Amino acid sequence: MRALVTGGAGFIGSHLVEHLLDLGATVRVADNLEMGHLGNLDAVRSGIDFHECDVTHLDRVEALCNDIDVVFHFAANASVPRSVEEPEKDFSANVISTANVLIAARDAGIRRIVLASSAGVYGQPKEEPITESTPTAPISPYGGSKLACEGLCQGYARAYGYEVVAARIFNSYGPRQPRYIIHDFYHKLRQDPTRLEILGDGKQVRDFLHVSDTVRAIAHLADVACEYGFDYYNISSGRAVSVVDLAHIMIEAMELEGVELEFTGKSWVGDAPNWVPSPAKLRATGWEPRLSLEQGVADTIQWFDEHAGSKG
Ligand SMILES: NC(=O)c1ccc[n+]([C@@H]2O[C@H](COP(=O)([O-])OP(=O)(O)OC[C@H]3O[C@@H](n4cnc5c(N)ncnc54)[C@H](O)[C@@H]3O)[C@@H](O)[C@H]2O)c1
């Protein structure tokens, strides 16, 4: 497989690049290094074709799509709070970039595009578990832009004859993650092992999937059957836990005792109270997660400990 990974210097993108190389793919990477950084690609730098470029420019994306079979489009604004603060940037990084990939793929003979979509397309669904049939109803500019990306993918796939599969990623975590809850809890606990501040009431429910399992799922989506030219899959572990449960798993893995949990009572705009997704559709295609939450958290904490002081 000749793969193009946009956003390949980011958290998930860089793990995906490593995994695709392990599978024997030839990998081209495009990233503007706004949020990602080259250090994420240190282990593979000599084995990839790296381009520092902004995928909101169509001519740049067209130049990248030559001799490519599959595009993994991961470049985006990945932050819900940032999308609330700067919706125009979110729209450009997410929607314009996706349109560019789809337009460039039209003439380049691209076989398939795998889009990094998000659980954000569901908003705050009342249904549990969330399946791919659950209605979409975004509650943030980010969720709206990801849903717009999916709409473009569906329409372009039907018009131009390639296949697009959207990965509705829930909460991916692991080494090199530069933000979000597991990263934040780790740093707060290392700074003050006696207390942990938790946003909201801690009852929010989430499904955390280690990034090694996330990228195995994403690579798998390059080959799953795609009967109607467009399809989408939840990317999750199948085990939902509360934020308080996660805190206890982390506290145990960090071998801390007597940590007092403190709750802010208020969370941020766009933070859904509960996400209990079902990965059954993906599982039916032969993918299974390999790491439990406890194993994945231990792996991540070990990486953070070993890289204290780095961007992780
Ligand atoms: N991390 C998660 O749990 C999660 C959940 C749902 C969806 N996603 C999606 O997965 C993808 C990767 O997320 P991540 O957590 O690795 O985030 P990330 O910020 O680490 O990665 C995004 C990368 O895209 C690059 N980028 C942004 N705009 C660009 C542009 N205009 N041109 C070129 N490069 C650009 C950034 O520099 C960064 O390296 C995103 O599309 C995100 O929306 C992630």
Coordinates of C-alpha atoms and ligand atoms in Angstrom, one line a residue:
M1 CA 0.0 0.0 0.0
R2 CA 1.2 3.5 -0.8
A3 CA -0.3 5.7 1.9
L4 CA -0.6 9.4 2.5
V5 CA -1.2 10.3 6.1
T6 CA -2.2 13.9 6.6
G7 CA -1.7 15.1 10.2
G8 CA 1.0 12.4 10.5
A9 CA 3.1 14.4 12.9
G10 CA 0.2 14.5 15.4
F11 CA -0.7 12.1 18.2
I12 CA -2.7 9.5 16.4
G13 CA -1.2 10.2 13.0
S14 CA 2.3 9.5 14.1
H15 CA 1.3 6.1 15.6
L16 CA -0.6 5.3 12.4
V17 CA 2.6 6.1 10.4
E18 CA 4.6 3.6 12.5
H19 CA 1.9 1.0 12.2
L20 CA 1.6 1.3 8.4
L21 CA 5.4 1.0 8.1
D22 CA 5.2 -2.2 10.2
L23 CA 2.6 -3.5 7.8
G24 CA 5.0 -2.9 4.9
A25 CA 3.4 0.2 3.4
T26 CA 5.2 3.1 1.7
V27 CA 4.3 6.2 3.7
R28 CA 4.1 9.9 2.8
V29 CA 3.3 12.3 5.6
A30 CA 1.9 15.8 5.4
D31 CA 1.6 18.1 8.5
N32 CA 1.9 21.8 9.0
L33 CA 3.4 21.2 12.5
E34 CA 0.9 23.6 14.1
M35 CA -0.1 21.0 16.7
G36 CA 2.0 18.0 15.9
H37 CA 5.8 18.0 15.9
L38 CA 8.6 16.2 14.1
G39 CA 9.8 14.6 17.4
N40 CA 6.7 12.3 17.2
L41 CA 8.3 10.8 14.0
D42 CA 11.8 10.4 15.3
A43 CA 11.7 6.6 15.2
V44 CA 10.6 6.5 11.5
R45 CA 12.0 9.8 10.1
S46 CA 14.4 8.1 7.6
G47 CA 11.7 5.7 6.4
I48 CA 9.1 8.2 5.3
D49 CA 8.5 10.9 2.8
F50 CA 7.7 13.9 5.0
H51 CA 6.2 17.2 3.7
E52 CA 5.7 20.2 5.9
C53 CA 2.6 21.8 4.4
D54 CA -0.8 23.1 5.0
V55 CA -3.6 20.9 3.6
T56 CA -6.1 23.8 3.4
H57 CA -4.3 24.7 0.2
L58 CA -5.6 22.5 -2.7
D59 CA -2.5 22.7 -4.9
R60 CA -0.4 21.3 -2.0
V61 CA -2.8 18.4 -1.5
E62 CA -2.9 17.7 -5.2
A63 CA 0.9 17.4 -5.3
L64 CA 0.8 15.0 -2.4
C65 CA -1.7 12.6 -3.9
N66 CA 0.4 11.4 -6.8
D67 CA 1.1 7.6 -6.7
I68 CA -1.0 7.1 -3.6
D69 CA -3.5 4.2 -3.0
V70 CA -5.0 5.2 0.3
V71 CA -5.2 8.6 2.1
F72 CA -5.6 8.6 5.8
H73 CA -6.9 12.1 6.4
F74 CA -6.1 13.0 10.0
A75 CA -5.0 16.6 9.7
A76 CA -7.6 18.7 11.6
N77 CA -8.3 20.9 14.6
A78 CA -8.8 18.1 17.1
S79 CA -9.8 20.2 20.0
V80 CA -13.5 20.9 20.9
P81 CA -12.7 23.9 23.1
R82 CA -10.5 25.4 20.4
S83 CA -13.4 25.0 17.9
V84 CA -15.6 27.0 20.3
E85 CA -13.0 29.7 20.5
E86 CA -12.0 29.8 16.9
P87 CA -14.7 28.3 14.7
E88 CA -13.3 29.7 11.5
K89 CA -10.0 27.9 12.1
D90 CA -11.8 24.7 12.9
F91 CA -13.9 25.0 9.7
S92 CA -10.8 25.6 7.6
A93 CA -8.6 22.9 9.2
N94 CA -11.4 20.3 9.2
V95 CA -13.9 21.0 6.3
I96 CA -11.7 22.8 3.7
S97 CA -8.9 20.3 4.2
T98 CA -11.3 17.4 3.7
A99 CA -12.8 18.9 0.5
N100 CA -9.2 19.4 -0.8
V101 CA -8.4 15.7 -0.1
L102 CA -11.6 14.6 -1.9
I103 CA -11.0 16.9 -4.9
A104 CA -7.3 15.9 -5.2
A105 CA -8.2 12.2 -4.9
R106 CA -10.6 12.5 -7.9
D107 CA -7.9 12.8 -10.5
A108 CA -5.1 10.8 -8.7
G109 CA -6.6 7.3 -8.9
I110 CA -6.9 7.1 -5.1
R111 CA -8.6 3.8 -4.2
R112 CA -9.8 4.7 -0.7
I113 CA -9.8 7.6 1.8
V114 CA -10.1 6.9 5.6
L115 CA -11.4 10.0 7.3
A116 CA -10.7 10.8 11.0
S117 CA -14.2 11.6 12.1
S118 CA -15.3 11.8 15.7
A119 CA -17.8 10.8 18.4
G120 CA -18.5 14.6 18.3
V121 CA -20.9 14.0 15.4
Y122 CA -23.3 12.3 17.9
G123 CA -23.4 15.2 20.4
Q124 CA -25.3 14.1 23.5
P125 CA -27.3 11.1 22.5
K126 CA -29.8 9.6 24.9
E127 CA -29.3 6.2 23.4
E128 CA -27.0 3.6 25.0
P129 CA -25.0 2.1 23.6
I130 CA -24.3 4.5 20.7
T131 CA -24.3 2.6 17.5
E132 CA -23.7 3.9 13.9
S133 CA -27.6 4.1 13.6
T134 CA -27.8 6.6 16.5
P135 CA -28.9 10.0 15.1
T136 CA -26.2 12.6 14.7
A137 CA -26.7 15.9 16.6
P138 CA -23.5 17.8 17.2
I139 CA -23.2 20.2 20.1
S140 CA -20.0 22.0 19.2
P141 CA -18.4 23.6 16.1
Y142 CA -16.0 20.7 16.1
G143 CA -18.8 18.1 16.0
G144 CA -20.5 20.1 13.3
S145 CA -17.4 20.3 11.2
K146 CA -16.7 16.6 11.5
L147 CA -20.3 15.8 10.4
A148 CA -19.9 18.2 7.5
C149 CA -16.7 16.3 6.5
E150 CA -18.7 13.0 6.5
G151 CA -21.4 14.6 4.3
L152 CA -18.7 15.8 1.8
C153 CA -17.2 12.3 1.8
Q154 CA -20.5 10.6 1.1
G155 CA -21.4 12.9 -1.7
Y156 CA -18.0 13.0 -3.4
A157 CA -17.6 9.2 -3.1
R158 CA -20.9 8.7 -5.0
A159 CA -19.9 11.3 -7.6
Y160 CA -16.3 10.2 -8.2
G161 CA -16.3 6.5 -7.6
Y162 CA -13.7 6.1 -4.9
E163 CA -14.5 4.7 -1.4
V164 CA -14.4 6.7 1.8
V165 CA -14.7 5.2 5.3
A166 CA -15.1 7.5 8.3
A167 CA -13.6 6.4 11.6
R168 CA -15.8 7.9 14.4
I169 CA -13.1 7.9 17.0
F170 CA -14.2 8.2 20.7
N171 CA -11.4 8.8 23.2
S172 CA -8.0 7.6 22.0
Y173 CA -5.1 7.8 24.4
G174 CA -1.5 6.7 24.8
P175 CA 2.1 7.7 24.5
R176 CA 2.8 11.1 22.9
Q177 CA -0.7 12.4 23.6
P178 CA -0.2 16.1 24.4
R179 CA -3.5 16.9 26.0
Y180 CA -6.9 15.5 27.3
I181 CA -7.9 13.7 30.4
I182 CA -5.3 11.0 30.8
H183 CA -2.5 13.4 30.0
D184 CA -4.0 16.0 32.4
F185 CA -4.6 13.6 35.3
Y186 CA -1.1 12.3 35.0
H187 CA 0.5 15.7 35.2
K188 CA -1.7 16.9 38.0
L189 CA -1.0 13.8 40.0
R190 CA 2.8 14.0 39.5
Q191 CA 2.7 17.7 40.5
D192 CA 0.6 17.1 43.6
P193 CA 0.1 13.4 44.5
T194 CA -2.3 14.3 47.4
R195 CA -5.2 15.6 45.3
L196 CA -6.8 15.5 41.9
E197 CA -9.1 18.1 40.5
I198 CA -11.7 16.7 38.2
L199 CA -13.8 18.8 35.8
G200 CA -17.6 18.5 36.3
D201 CA -18.9 15.9 38.7
G202 CA -16.7 13.0 37.6
K203 CA -19.8 11.0 36.6
Q204 CA -19.2 11.6 32.9
V205 CA -18.9 8.2 31.1
R206 CA -16.3 7.7 28.4
D207 CA -14.8 4.8 26.4
F208 CA -11.0 5.0 26.2
L209 CA -9.1 3.1 23.5
H210 CA -5.3 2.8 23.5
V211 CA -3.8 4.4 20.5
S212 CA -2.1 1.1 19.4
D213 CA -5.6 -0.4 19.1
T214 CA -6.9 2.8 17.5
V215 CA -4.4 2.7 14.7
R216 CA -4.9 -1.0 14.1
A217 CA -8.6 -0.2 13.6
I218 CA -7.8 2.6 11.3
A219 CA -5.4 0.6 9.1
H220 CA -8.1 -2.1 9.0
L221 CA -10.6 0.4 7.6
A222 CA -8.4 0.7 4.5
D223 CA -9.5 -2.7 3.5
V224 CA -13.0 -3.4 4.9
A225 CA -15.8 -3.9 2.4
C226 CA -17.5 -0.6 1.4
E227 CA -20.6 -1.5 -0.5
Y228 CA -22.0 1.9 -1.2
G229 CA -18.9 3.9 -1.5
F230 CA -19.2 5.5 1.9
D231 CA -19.4 3.9 5.4
Y232 CA -18.6 4.8 9.0
Y233 CA -17.5 2.9 12.1
N234 CA -17.4 3.7 15.8
I235 CA -13.8 3.3 17.0
S236 CA -14.0 2.4 20.7
S237 CA -13.1 -0.4 23.1
G238 CA -16.6 -1.5 24.2
R239 CA -15.9 -0.8 27.9
A240 CA -17.2 2.5 29.1
V241 CA -16.1 3.9 32.5
S242 CA -16.8 7.0 34.5
V243 CA -14.2 9.7 34.9
V244 CA -13.9 8.8 38.6
D245 CA -13.3 5.2 37.7
L246 CA -10.5 6.3 35.3
A247 CA -9.0 8.4 38.1
H248 CA -8.9 5.4 40.4
I249 CA -7.3 3.2 37.7
M250 CA -4.6 5.9 37.2
I251 CA -4.0 6.4 40.9
E252 CA -3.5 2.7 41.3
A253 CA -1.2 2.5 38.3
M254 CA 0.9 5.4 39.7
E255 CA 1.0 3.6 43.0
L256 CA -0.5 6.5 44.9
E257 CA -2.5 6.4 48.1
G258 CA -4.9 8.7 49.8
V259 CA -5.5 11.0 46.8
E260 CA -8.4 13.4 47.5
L261 CA -10.7 13.8 44.5
E262 CA -12.0 17.4 44.0
F263 CA -14.8 18.3 41.6
T264 CA -15.2 21.6 39.8
G265 CA -18.9 20.9 39.3
K266 CA -18.7 22.6 35.9
S267 CA -17.3 21.3 32.6
W268 CA -16.6 23.0 29.3
V269 CA -18.9 23.8 26.4
G270 CA -19.3 20.8 24.1
D271 CA -18.4 18.2 26.7
A272 CA -21.1 15.5 26.4
P273 CA -22.1 13.9 29.8
N274 CA -22.1 10.3 28.6
W275 CA -20.8 8.4 25.7
V276 CA -21.3 4.7 25.8
P277 CA -20.4 3.5 22.3
S278 CA -20.7 0.1 20.7
P279 CA -17.8 -1.1 18.6
A280 CA -19.9 -4.1 17.4
K281 CA -20.0 -3.1 13.7
L282 CA -16.2 -2.9 13.6
R283 CA -15.8 -6.1 15.6
A284 CA -18.0 -7.9 13.0
T285 CA -15.3 -7.1 10.4
G286 CA -12.6 -8.9 12.4
W287 CA -11.0 -6.2 14.6
E288 CA -10.6 -6.6 18.3
P289 CA -8.9 -4.4 20.9
R290 CA -5.9 -6.0 22.4
L291 CA -5.1 -3.8 25.5
S292 CA -7.4 -3.5 28.5
L293 CA -7.8 0.0 30.0
E294 CA -5.5 -1.0 32.9
Q295 CA -2.8 -2.2 30.5
G296 CA -3.1 0.8 28.3
V297 CA -3.0 3.3 31.2
A298 CA 0.1 1.5 32.6
D299 CA 1.8 1.7 29.2
T300 CA 1.0 5.4 28.9
I301 CA 2.1 6.3 32.4
Q302 CA 5.4 4.5 31.8
W303 CA 5.9 6.5 28.7
F304 CA 5.1 9.8 30.4
D305 CA 7.5 8.9 33.2
E306 CA 10.3 8.1 30.8
H307 CA 9.7 11.3 28.8
A308 CA 9.2 13.8 31.6
G309 CA 10.1 17.2 30.4
S310 CA 9.4 16.4 26.7
K311 CA 6.3 17.6 25.0
G312 CA 4.4 14.5 26.1
Ligands
LIG1 N1 -7.5 12.0 20.0 C1 -8.7 11.5 20.0 O1 -9.2 10.9 20.9 C2 -9.6 11.8 18.8 C3 -11.0 11.6 18.9 C4 -11.8 11.8 17.8 C5 -11.3 12.3 16.6 N2 -10.0 12.5 16.5 C6 -9.5 13.0 15.2 O2 -8.3 12.3 14.9 C7 -7.4 13.2 14.2 C8 -6.0 13.2 14.9 O3 -6.3 13.7 16.2 P1 -5.1 13.8 17.3 O4 -5.6 13.6 18.6 O5 -3.9 13.0 16.8 O6 -4.7 15.4 17.1 P2 -3.4 16.1 16.8 O7 -3.7 17.6 17.0 O8 -2.3 15.5 17.6 O9 -3.1 15.8 15.3 C9 -3.6 16.6 14.2 C10 -2.5 16.9 13.3 O10 -2.9 17.7 12.2 C11 -2.0 18.7 11.9 N3 -2.7 19.8 11.2 C12 -3.8 20.5 11.7 N4 -4.2 21.4 10.7 C13 -3.4 21.1 9.6 C14 -3.3 21.7 8.3 N5 -4.2 22.7 8.0 N6 -2.4 21.2 7.4 C15 -1.6 20.2 7.8 N7 -1.6 19.6 9.0 C16 -2.5 20.1 9.9 C17 -1.5 19.2 13.3 O11 -0.3 19.8 13.2 C18 -1.4 17.8 14.0 O12 -0.1 17.2 13.8 C19 -8.1 14.5 14.1 O13 -8.8 14.6 12.9 C20 -9.1 14.4 15.2 O14 -10.2 15.3 15.0 C21 -9.1 12.3 17.6

